[in-house]
Amino acid sequence: ELKVEQNPLFLSMQEGKNYTIYCNYSTTSDRLYWYRQDPGKSLESLFVLLSNGAVKQEGRLMASLDTKARLSTLHITAAVHDLSATYFCAVDGPGGGADGLTFGKGTHLIIQP
Amino acid sequence: GAVVSQHPSRVICKSGTSVKIECRSLDFQATTMFWYRQFPKKSLMLMATSNEGSKATYEQGVEKDKFLINHASLTLSTLTVTSAHPEDSSFYICSASPSGRRNEQFFGPGTRLTVL
């Protein structure tokens, strides 16, 4: 059974600080996804990581993938309040994109002034 | 491009009634659509994979007779919650994969179901 674990599940941090969210998954997967969810809303796609060593950056967010360690990180640089949200990582099921995604439990991020 | 819509966005119904939720890919054809359920403050759980023209594939523990899925065209999948009960209250989110591009999924805005 494919398992995806995120940590921390809850994070409260101050504006201007840096922090990293970790995502471990239990079996080989072709792709890893990061999503943002605001309260009462659906998912917003942030990153799709396709290969070992992939690194993508968008604004204050940077995601990386280590397929050998089955680990992805989402790094937040100089956090601002607008980044407060719940962040999910997800991986493809055993059948690749044909099987839907398996999600981590999510990291609820609160950024305080 | 790659827009997925859901209708309705919110629905409140009485226990015992059935509710149909539509998922449409507006500007692409989707051979495969997925249905997820999210309980408050929880993660998304895959319920079923909907394939155009064939029967849906349900995840373990999801009752196929309760959650009826129909994918009659390349742009529309429907989820019908039959004989809904309060424990079915949840946020239902669909996603769609463009035909020939299985590695991409585009999520709909979600439907919040409340069963009284």
Short mmCIF file of N, CA and C in Angstrom, two decimals, chain A residues 11-106:
data_model
loop_
_atom_site.label_atom_id
_atom_site.label_comp_id
_atom_site.label_asym_id
_atom_site.label_seq_id
_atom_site.Cartn_x
_atom_site.Cartn_y
_atom_site.Cartn_z
N LEU A 11 2.06 23.98 11.47
CA LEU A 11 3.24 24.84 11.60
C LEU A 11 2.80 26.29 11.75
N SER A 12 3.22 26.90 12.82
CA SER A 12 2.97 28.31 13.03
C SER A 12 4.31 29.02 13.02
N MET A 13 4.44 30.00 12.15
CA MET A 13 5.72 30.66 12.04
C MET A 13 5.52 32.16 11.85
N GLN A 14 6.59 32.88 12.05
CA GLN A 14 6.53 34.33 11.92
C GLN A 14 6.89 34.75 10.52
N GLU A 15 6.37 35.86 10.10
CA GLU A 15 6.76 36.42 8.82
C GLU A 15 8.26 36.63 8.79
N GLY A 16 8.83 36.42 7.62
CA GLY A 16 10.25 36.65 7.44
C GLY A 16 11.12 35.44 7.71
N LYS A 17 10.55 34.42 8.33
CA LYS A 17 11.33 33.22 8.65
C LYS A 17 11.29 32.22 7.51
N ASN A 18 12.25 31.29 7.57
CA ASN A 18 12.32 30.21 6.59
C ASN A 18 11.90 28.91 7.24
N TYR A 19 11.28 28.05 6.45
CA TYR A 19 10.95 26.72 6.99
C TYR A 19 10.77 25.73 5.86
N THR A 20 10.82 24.44 6.22
CA THR A 20 10.72 23.37 5.24
C THR A 20 9.66 22.36 5.67
N ILE A 21 8.85 21.97 4.71
CA ILE A 21 7.87 20.90 4.91
C ILE A 21 8.40 19.66 4.20
N TYR A 22 8.29 18.52 4.85
CA TYR A 22 8.84 17.28 4.32
C TYR A 22 7.73 16.33 3.89
N CYS A 23 8.00 15.59 2.84
CA CYS A 23 7.04 14.63 2.32
C CYS A 23 7.77 13.34 1.97
N ASN A 24 7.46 12.28 2.69
CA ASN A 24 8.03 10.97 2.42
C ASN A 24 6.96 10.06 1.82
N TYR A 25 7.37 9.21 0.89
CA TYR A 25 6.42 8.27 0.32
C TYR A 25 7.05 6.88 0.29
N SER A 26 6.18 5.88 0.29
CA SER A 26 6.67 4.53 0.63
C SER A 26 7.11 3.69 -0.55
N THR A 27 6.63 3.97 -1.76
CA THR A 27 7.02 3.15 -2.90
C THR A 27 7.42 4.04 -4.07
N THR A 28 8.03 3.44 -5.04
CA THR A 28 8.49 4.19 -6.21
C THR A 28 7.33 4.89 -6.89
N SER A 29 7.54 6.13 -7.24
CA SER A 29 6.50 6.89 -7.93
C SER A 29 7.14 7.75 -9.01
N ASP A 30 6.43 7.90 -10.12
CA ASP A 30 6.97 8.68 -11.23
C ASP A 30 6.96 10.17 -10.97
N ARG A 31 5.99 10.61 -10.22
CA ARG A 31 5.80 12.05 -10.08
C ARG A 31 5.39 12.40 -8.67
N LEU A 32 5.75 13.58 -8.26
CA LEU A 32 5.32 14.09 -6.97
C LEU A 32 4.73 15.48 -7.18
N TYR A 33 3.62 15.72 -6.50
CA TYR A 33 2.89 16.96 -6.67
C TYR A 33 2.79 17.71 -5.35
N TRP A 34 2.81 19.02 -5.45
CA TRP A 34 2.52 19.87 -4.29
C TRP A 34 1.32 20.74 -4.63
N TYR A 35 0.38 20.81 -3.66
CA TYR A 35 -0.81 21.61 -3.83
C TYR A 35 -0.99 22.53 -2.63
N ARG A 36 -1.69 23.61 -2.89
CA ARG A 36 -2.10 24.51 -1.82
C ARG A 36 -3.62 24.48 -1.75
N GLN A 37 -4.15 24.52 -0.53
CA GLN A 37 -5.59 24.60 -0.34
C GLN A 37 -5.91 25.68 0.67
N ASP A 38 -6.73 26.64 0.28
CA ASP A 38 -7.24 27.65 1.19
C ASP A 38 -8.55 27.14 1.78
N PRO A 39 -8.93 27.65 2.95
CA PRO A 39 -10.15 27.15 3.62
C PRO A 39 -11.37 27.22 2.72
N GLY A 40 -12.09 26.11 2.63
CA GLY A 40 -13.31 26.05 1.84
C GLY A 40 -13.10 26.00 0.34
N LYS A 41 -11.86 25.92 -0.09
CA LYS A 41 -11.55 25.94 -1.52
C LYS A 41 -10.99 24.61 -1.98
N SER A 42 -10.87 24.47 -3.29
CA SER A 42 -10.27 23.27 -3.85
C SER A 42 -8.76 23.43 -3.90
N LEU A 43 -8.11 22.58 -4.65
CA LEU A 43 -6.66 22.55 -4.69
C LEU A 43 -6.11 23.46 -5.78
N GLU A 44 -5.02 24.11 -5.43
CA GLU A 44 -4.27 24.89 -6.40
C GLU A 44 -2.94 24.19 -6.63
N SER A 45 -2.64 23.87 -7.87
CA SER A 45 -1.40 23.19 -8.16
C SER A 45 -0.22 24.14 -8.00
N LEU A 46 0.80 23.69 -7.27
CA LEU A 46 2.01 24.49 -7.08
C LEU A 46 3.15 23.94 -7.94
N PHE A 47 3.46 22.67 -7.76
CA PHE A 47 4.59 22.08 -8.47
C PHE A 47 4.29 20.64 -8.86
N VAL A 48 4.88 20.23 -9.98
CA VAL A 48 4.93 18.82 -10.37
C VAL A 48 6.39 18.48 -10.56
N LEU A 49 6.88 17.53 -9.81
CA LEU A 49 8.29 17.13 -9.87
C LEU A 49 8.37 15.79 -10.56
N LEU A 50 9.18 15.74 -11.61
CA LEU A 50 9.14 14.59 -12.50
C LEU A 50 10.35 13.66 -12.42
N SER A 51 11.43 14.12 -11.82
CA SER A 51 12.61 13.27 -11.85
C SER A 51 13.48 13.51 -10.63
N ASN A 52 14.39 12.58 -10.41
CA ASN A 52 15.29 12.70 -9.27
C ASN A 52 16.14 13.96 -9.40
N GLY A 53 16.22 14.69 -8.31
CA GLY A 53 17.01 15.91 -8.33
C GLY A 53 16.27 17.12 -8.84
N ALA A 54 15.02 16.94 -9.22
CA ALA A 54 14.26 18.08 -9.75
C ALA A 54 14.09 19.14 -8.66
N VAL A 55 14.24 20.36 -9.08
CA VAL A 55 14.03 21.51 -8.20
C VAL A 55 13.23 22.54 -8.97
N LYS A 56 12.16 23.02 -8.34
CA LYS A 56 11.36 24.06 -8.96
C LYS A 56 11.10 25.16 -7.96
N GLN A 57 11.07 26.39 -8.46
CA GLN A 57 10.85 27.53 -7.58
C GLN A 57 9.81 28.45 -8.17
N GLU A 58 8.97 28.96 -7.29
CA GLU A 58 7.97 29.94 -7.68
C GLU A 58 7.82 30.91 -6.52
N GLY A 59 8.34 32.11 -6.72
CA GLY A 59 8.26 33.10 -5.65
C GLY A 59 9.03 32.63 -4.42
N ARG A 60 8.38 32.61 -3.29
CA ARG A 60 9.02 32.24 -2.03
C ARG A 60 8.99 30.74 -1.77
N LEU A 61 8.46 29.97 -2.68
CA LEU A 61 8.35 28.53 -2.51
C LEU A 61 9.31 27.81 -3.45
N MET A 62 9.98 26.79 -2.90
CA MET A 62 10.86 25.97 -3.70
C MET A 62 10.65 24.51 -3.33
N ALA A 63 10.49 23.66 -4.34
CA ALA A 63 10.25 22.24 -4.10
C ALA A 63 11.38 21.44 -4.73
N SER A 64 11.71 20.34 -4.07
CA SER A 64 12.75 19.46 -4.58
C SER A 64 12.32 18.02 -4.41
N LEU A 65 12.97 17.15 -5.18
CA LEU A 65 12.61 15.73 -5.14
C LEU A 65 13.86 14.88 -5.13
N ASP A 66 13.92 13.94 -4.20
CA ASP A 66 14.97 12.92 -4.14
C ASP A 66 14.28 11.57 -4.23
N THR A 67 14.27 10.98 -5.41
CA THR A 67 13.53 9.73 -5.60
C THR A 67 14.21 8.55 -4.91
N LYS A 68 15.52 8.65 -4.72
CA LYS A 68 16.22 7.55 -4.04
C LYS A 68 15.83 7.49 -2.57
N ALA A 69 15.71 8.64 -1.96
CA ALA A 69 15.29 8.71 -0.56
C ALA A 69 13.77 8.74 -0.44
N ARG A 70 13.07 8.84 -1.56
CA ARG A 70 11.61 8.96 -1.59
C ARG A 70 11.18 10.13 -0.70
N LEU A 71 11.79 11.25 -0.98
CA LEU A 71 11.58 12.43 -0.15
C LEU A 71 11.46 13.66 -1.03
N SER A 72 10.46 14.47 -0.72
CA SER A 72 10.34 15.78 -1.34
C SER A 72 10.26 16.83 -0.25
N THR A 73 10.76 17.99 -0.55
CA THR A 73 10.69 19.09 0.41
C THR A 73 10.05 20.30 -0.26
N LEU A 74 9.33 21.05 0.55
CA LEU A 74 8.78 22.34 0.12
C LEU A 74 9.35 23.38 1.06
N HIS A 75 10.21 24.24 0.52
CA HIS A 75 10.90 25.22 1.34
C HIS A 75 10.25 26.58 1.16
N ILE A 76 10.04 27.23 2.29
CA ILE A 76 9.43 28.56 2.29
C ILE A 76 10.50 29.55 2.73
N THR A 77 10.71 30.55 1.91
CA THR A 77 11.73 31.55 2.20
C THR A 77 11.08 32.87 2.57
N ALA A 78 11.50 33.45 3.67
CA ALA A 78 11.00 34.76 4.11
C ALA A 78 9.48 34.80 4.03
N ALA A 79 8.85 33.96 4.83
CA ALA A 79 7.41 33.76 4.75
C ALA A 79 6.64 35.07 4.90
N VAL A 80 5.53 35.14 4.19
CA VAL A 80 4.60 36.26 4.31
C VAL A 80 3.22 35.70 4.64
N HIS A 81 2.37 36.54 5.21
CA HIS A 81 1.07 36.10 5.69
C HIS A 81 0.23 35.42 4.60
N ASP A 82 0.36 35.90 3.37
CA ASP A 82 -0.44 35.36 2.26
C ASP A 82 -0.16 33.88 1.98
N LEU A 83 0.94 33.38 2.50
CA LEU A 83 1.25 31.97 2.29
C LEU A 83 0.54 31.05 3.29
N SER A 84 -0.19 31.62 4.22
CA SER A 84 -0.96 30.81 5.17
C SER A 84 -1.98 29.99 4.40
N ALA A 85 -1.93 28.68 4.59
CA ALA A 85 -2.82 27.75 3.85
C ALA A 85 -2.48 26.35 4.32
N THR A 86 -3.15 25.36 3.73
CA THR A 86 -2.78 23.97 3.96
C THR A 86 -2.09 23.47 2.70
N TYR A 87 -0.95 22.84 2.88
CA TYR A 87 -0.15 22.35 1.76
C TYR A 87 -0.16 20.83 1.75
N PHE A 88 -0.47 20.27 0.60
CA PHE A 88 -0.49 18.82 0.44
C PHE A 88 0.56 18.39 -0.58
N CYS A 89 1.21 17.28 -0.27
CA CYS A 89 1.97 16.60 -1.31
C CYS A 89 1.18 15.37 -1.73
N ALA A 90 1.43 14.90 -2.93
CA ALA A 90 0.71 13.74 -3.44
C ALA A 90 1.59 13.02 -4.45
N VAL A 91 1.37 11.73 -4.58
CA VAL A 91 2.11 10.95 -5.58
C VAL A 91 1.11 10.13 -6.39
N ASP A 92 1.53 9.74 -7.57
CA ASP A 92 0.71 8.86 -8.41
C ASP A 92 0.59 7.49 -7.75
N GLY A 93 -0.53 6.84 -8.00
CA GLY A 93 -0.72 5.48 -7.54
C GLY A 93 0.16 4.52 -8.33
N PRO A 94 0.06 3.23 -8.03
CA PRO A 94 0.90 2.22 -8.67
C PRO A 94 0.78 2.19 -10.19
N GLY A 95 -0.35 2.62 -10.70
CA GLY A 95 -0.57 2.60 -12.14
C GLY A 95 -0.18 3.89 -12.82
N GLY A 96 0.65 4.67 -12.17
CA GLY A 96 1.00 5.96 -12.74
C GLY A 96 -0.20 6.88 -12.71
N GLY A 97 -0.35 7.73 -13.66
CA GLY A 97 -1.45 8.69 -13.64
C GLY A 97 -2.81 8.06 -13.79
N ALA A 98 -2.89 6.78 -14.08
CA ALA A 98 -4.18 6.14 -14.29
C ALA A 98 -4.88 5.79 -13.00
N ASP A 99 -4.18 5.92 -11.89
CA ASP A 99 -4.73 5.43 -10.63
C ASP A 99 -5.15 6.52 -9.67
N GLY A 100 -5.11 7.76 -10.08
CA GLY A 100 -5.43 8.79 -9.11
C GLY A 100 -4.24 9.06 -8.21
N LEU A 101 -4.38 10.01 -7.35
CA LEU A 101 -3.29 10.43 -6.48
C LEU A 101 -3.52 9.98 -5.04
N THR A 102 -2.41 9.71 -4.38
CA THR A 102 -2.44 9.45 -2.94
C THR A 102 -1.85 10.67 -2.25
N PHE A 103 -2.62 11.24 -1.35
CA PHE A 103 -2.23 12.49 -0.70
C PHE A 103 -1.65 12.26 0.68
N GLY A 104 -0.74 13.15 1.07
CA GLY A 104 -0.34 13.23 2.46
C GLY A 104 -1.46 13.88 3.27
N LYS A 105 -1.27 13.93 4.57
CA LYS A 105 -2.32 14.47 5.45
C LYS A 105 -2.41 15.98 5.41
N GLY A 106 -1.41 16.59 4.82
CA GLY A 106 -1.45 18.04 4.72
C GLY A 106 -0.71 18.72 5.86
#
